Tab-separated table of C-alpha atoms in Angstrom:
chain	number	residue	atom	x	y	z
D	528	MET	CA	107.635	182.084	140.268
D	529	LYS	CA	106.378	184.428	137.510
D	530	LYS	CA	108.437	187.363	136.291
D	531	TYR	CA	105.662	189.760	137.258
D	532	ALA	CA	102.543	189.964	139.399
D	533	THR	CA	99.108	191.021	138.212
D	534	TYR	CA	96.502	192.972	140.154
D	535	LYS	CA	92.743	193.176	139.789
D	536	LEU	CA	90.260	195.204	141.829
D	537	LEU	CA	87.857	193.060	143.835
D	538	ASP	CA	85.339	195.776	144.682
D	539	PHE	CA	85.083	197.431	141.260
D	540	PRO	CA	84.383	196.059	137.768
D	541	GLN	CA	87.642	195.685	135.868
D	542	GLN	CA	88.033	193.975	132.481
D	543	ARG	CA	91.681	192.929	132.699
D	544	ALA	CA	94.266	192.530	135.427
D	545	LYS	CA	97.151	195.038	135.461
D	546	ARG	CA	100.824	194.055	135.545
D	547	ASP	CA	102.855	195.262	138.513
D	548	ASP	CA	105.280	197.264	136.376
D	549	THR	CA	102.434	199.373	134.913
D	550	LEU	CA	101.073	200.577	138.269
D	551	SER	CA	103.982	202.767	139.327
D	552	LYS	CA	106.969	204.399	137.662
D	553	ASN	CA	108.942	203.924	140.901
D	554	GLY	CA	108.376	200.172	140.988
D	555	ASP	CA	106.301	200.415	144.172
D	556	TYR	CA	104.185	197.390	143.198
D	557	LEU	CA	106.863	195.141	141.702
D	558	LEU	CA	106.588	191.771	143.402
D	559	LYS	CA	110.265	191.675	144.428
D	560	ASN	CA	110.018	195.170	145.969
D	561	LEU	CA	106.861	194.228	147.864
D	562	LEU	CA	108.447	191.058	149.234
D	563	GLU	CA	111.477	193.059	150.431
D	564	GLN	CA	109.186	195.582	152.132
D	565	PHE	CA	107.081	192.856	153.769
D	566	GLU	CA	110.210	191.403	155.399
D	567	THR	CA	111.073	194.763	156.977
D	568	ASN	CA	107.521	195.448	158.199
D	569	GLU	CA	106.815	195.187	161.880
D	570	VAL	CA	103.293	193.964	162.569
D	571	VAL	CA	101.763	196.348	165.089
D	572	LEU	CA	98.070	196.129	164.237
D	573	SER	CA	96.060	193.202	162.997
D	574	GLU	CA	94.422	193.437	159.602
D	575	ASP	CA	91.000	193.554	161.292
D	576	GLU	CA	92.075	196.513	163.467
D	577	VAL	CA	93.314	198.430	160.434
D	578	ILE	CA	90.147	197.732	158.421
D	579	GLU	CA	87.885	198.611	161.355
D	580	GLY	CA	89.773	201.869	162.017
D	581	TYR	CA	89.740	202.832	158.331
D	582	GLU	CA	86.011	202.124	157.939
D	583	LYS	CA	85.168	204.184	161.043
D	584	ILE	CA	87.243	207.153	159.835
D	585	LYS	CA	85.706	206.900	156.364
D	586	ARG	CA	82.165	206.838	157.843
D	587	ASP	CA	82.933	209.844	160.046
D	588	VAL	CA	84.369	211.873	157.148
D	589	PHE	CA	81.496	210.862	154.834
D	590	ALA	CA	79.045	212.052	157.498
D	591	LEU	CA	80.559	215.550	157.480
D	592	PRO	CA	78.192	218.162	156.096
D	593	ASP	CA	78.598	219.675	152.648
D	594	VAL	CA	77.422	223.109	153.826
D	595	GLU	CA	77.123	225.089	157.057
D	596	MET	CA	74.966	228.160	157.396
D	597	ILE	CA	73.962	230.583	160.146
D	598	ILE	CA	70.326	230.576	161.250
D	599	GLU	CA	69.180	233.576	163.264
D	600	PRO	CA	66.532	233.256	166.021
D	601	TRP	CA	63.907	235.193	164.009
D	602	GLN	CA	64.050	232.472	161.321
D	603	ILE	CA	62.830	229.866	163.828
D	604	SER	CA	59.055	229.594	164.146
D	605	GLN	CA	59.052	226.923	166.852
D	606	GLN	CA	61.076	224.118	168.371
D	607	ASN	CA	60.462	221.083	170.495
D	608	GLU	CA	62.566	218.366	172.070
D	609	ASP	CA	63.637	216.866	168.728
D	610	PHE	CA	63.036	219.406	165.950
D	611	ILE	CA	63.503	223.034	164.989
D	612	TYR	CA	60.963	224.540	162.588
D	613	LEU	CA	62.172	227.242	160.217
D	614	THR	CA	59.924	229.797	158.538
D	615	PHE	CA	60.194	229.401	154.789
D	616	ASP	CA	58.874	231.780	152.119
D	617	TYR	CA	58.374	230.369	148.639
D	618	GLY	CA	56.652	231.397	145.445
D	619	ILE	CA	54.501	234.510	145.588
D	620	LYS	CA	53.197	235.184	149.105
D	621	ASN	CA	53.441	231.537	150.159
D	622	GLN	CA	54.822	230.640	153.536
D	623	GLY	CA	55.448	227.395	155.327
D	624	GLU	CA	57.636	225.639	157.826
D	625	VAL	CA	60.525	223.258	157.337
D	626	ARG	CA	61.137	220.750	160.125
D	627	ILE	CA	64.806	219.878	160.733
D	628	HIS	CA	66.162	217.547	163.400
D	629	LYS	CA	68.081	219.311	166.193
D	630	SER	CA	71.123	217.085	165.581
D	631	GLN	CA	71.831	219.155	162.454
D	632	PHE	CA	72.163	222.378	164.461
D	633	LEU	CA	75.037	223.677	166.562
D	634	THR	CA	74.224	226.394	169.102
D	635	GLN	CA	76.469	229.451	168.793
D	636	ASP	CA	77.571	231.763	171.630
D	637	ASP	CA	75.788	234.739	170.020
D	638	GLY	CA	72.353	233.042	170.161
D	639	ASN	CA	72.377	232.029	166.504
D	640	TYR	CA	72.481	228.447	165.268
D	641	LYS	CA	74.776	226.820	162.740
D	642	LEU	CA	72.821	224.484	160.464
D	643	GLN	CA	74.808	221.662	158.869
D	644	LEU	CA	73.436	220.090	155.680
D	645	LYS	CA	74.375	217.546	153.055
D	646	TYR	CA	73.346	218.254	149.465
D	647	SER	CA	71.574	214.888	149.401
D	648	ASP	CA	69.193	215.937	152.240
D	649	PHE	CA	65.464	216.478	151.616
D	650	PHE	CA	63.049	218.300	153.912
D	651	LEU	CA	59.283	218.429	154.225
D	652	LEU	CA	57.920	221.923	153.563
D	653	VAL	CA	54.519	222.226	155.234
D	654	ASP	CA	52.342	225.001	153.802
D	655	SER	CA	50.887	227.073	156.643
D	656	GLU	CA	47.455	227.540	155.053
D	657	HIS	CA	47.045	224.592	152.674
D	658	GLN	CA	48.299	221.250	153.976
D	659	SER	CA	47.705	219.751	150.519
D	660	LYS	CA	50.429	222.026	149.065
D	661	SER	CA	53.059	220.509	151.364
D	662	ARG	CA	55.989	218.956	149.526
D	663	PHE	CA	59.594	217.858	149.844
D	664	ILE	CA	62.376	220.273	148.942
D	665	LYS	CA	66.064	219.716	148.298
D	666	ALA	CA	68.729	221.034	150.624
D	667	SER	CA	69.968	223.327	147.828
D	668	VAL	CA	66.549	225.059	147.671
D	669	LEU	CA	66.493	225.434	151.443
D	670	ILE	CA	70.021	226.875	151.477
D	671	GLU	CA	69.223	229.386	148.752
D	672	GLN	CA	66.091	230.671	150.472
D	673	LEU	CA	67.515	230.830	153.996
D	674	THR	CA	70.675	232.652	152.891
D	675	SER	CA	68.648	235.185	150.903
D	676	ASP	CA	66.474	235.754	153.989
D	677	ASN	CA	69.289	236.506	156.427
D	678	LEU	CA	71.934	237.643	153.885
D	679	ARG	CA	74.569	235.302	155.357
D	680	PRO	CA	76.281	233.134	152.759
D	681	ALA	CA	76.621	229.406	153.381
D	682	THR	CA	80.080	227.963	154.034
D	683	LYS	CA	80.964	224.969	151.863
D	684	PHE	CA	82.992	222.013	153.123
D	685	TYR	CA	85.413	221.586	150.236
D	686	SER	CA	86.922	218.184	149.482
D	687	ALA	CA	90.355	219.457	150.585
D	688	ARG	CA	88.898	220.161	154.022
D	689	LYS	CA	87.480	216.632	154.188
D	690	GLU	CA	90.816	215.171	153.052
D	691	PHE	CA	92.570	217.114	155.816
D	692	ILE	CA	90.108	215.817	158.417
D	693	PHE	CA	90.581	212.264	157.075
D	694	ALA	CA	94.373	212.602	157.398
D	695	LEU	CA	94.063	214.078	160.901
D	696	ASP	CA	91.716	211.283	162.015
D	697	SER	CA	94.125	208.723	160.526
D	698	LEU	CA	97.028	210.239	162.438
D	699	ASN	CA	94.966	210.225	165.646
D	700	PHE	CA	94.106	206.552	165.049
D	701	LEU	CA	97.798	205.667	164.721
D	702	ALA	CA	98.698	207.756	167.793
D	703	GLN	CA	96.029	205.973	169.868
D	704	LYS	CA	97.722	202.689	168.917
D	705	ASN	CA	101.128	204.158	169.966
D	706	ILE	CA	102.413	204.271	166.383
D	707	HIS	CA	104.488	207.432	166.043
D	708	THR	CA	107.035	206.551	163.370
D	709	GLY	CA	107.172	204.724	160.068
D	710	VAL	CA	106.249	205.172	156.442
D	711	GLN	CA	102.502	205.561	157.073
D	712	VAL	CA	103.044	208.385	159.568
D	713	GLU	CA	105.443	210.072	157.114
D	714	LYS	CA	102.834	209.799	154.334
D	715	ILE	CA	100.183	211.396	156.538
D	716	PHE	CA	102.517	214.293	157.391
D	717	PHE	CA	103.281	214.688	153.682
D	718	SER	CA	99.525	214.967	152.978
D	719	PHE	CA	99.289	217.701	155.647
D	720	LYS	CA	102.055	219.672	153.937
D	721	LYS	CA	100.276	219.306	150.594
């Protein structure tokens, strides 16, 4: 057996493998320490279950919006079964409608809506008078105009909020599998405290 182990990322380009003693000051990745830990581990979940759970949580957290904003009823020009159309002023005396799928809206108790957007979203702006002037706009442009119209600032989903939700979902995943103790649970609680 070698004196040390080497590691190389499989899903990311990496020029050279890294020695185990360079990855952690605490010796977390030293081969002898890993082998000792593996012998004390109790297998509760299969590797496939862990990967499937992780991928689902990651997808759910990635799907979270970047921004939420309040939309008041007067900003809505029409709605149908699938879409809500928002009145949108742009340029000098130009007006149009932006069509947004209802799945991006949450109905509020006060009659307003909460619109959830990702910065990567694009929307079709249809000019009311000249169809040929219709064009796609970025979510950032939509956010800026809608917040200036109703004077309600957008609420950003900061990365810390997403990290918290990821940790909470991870803890829920472990709890659903009746795992309530162990190093992983302790690490999740530590991330909550942070």
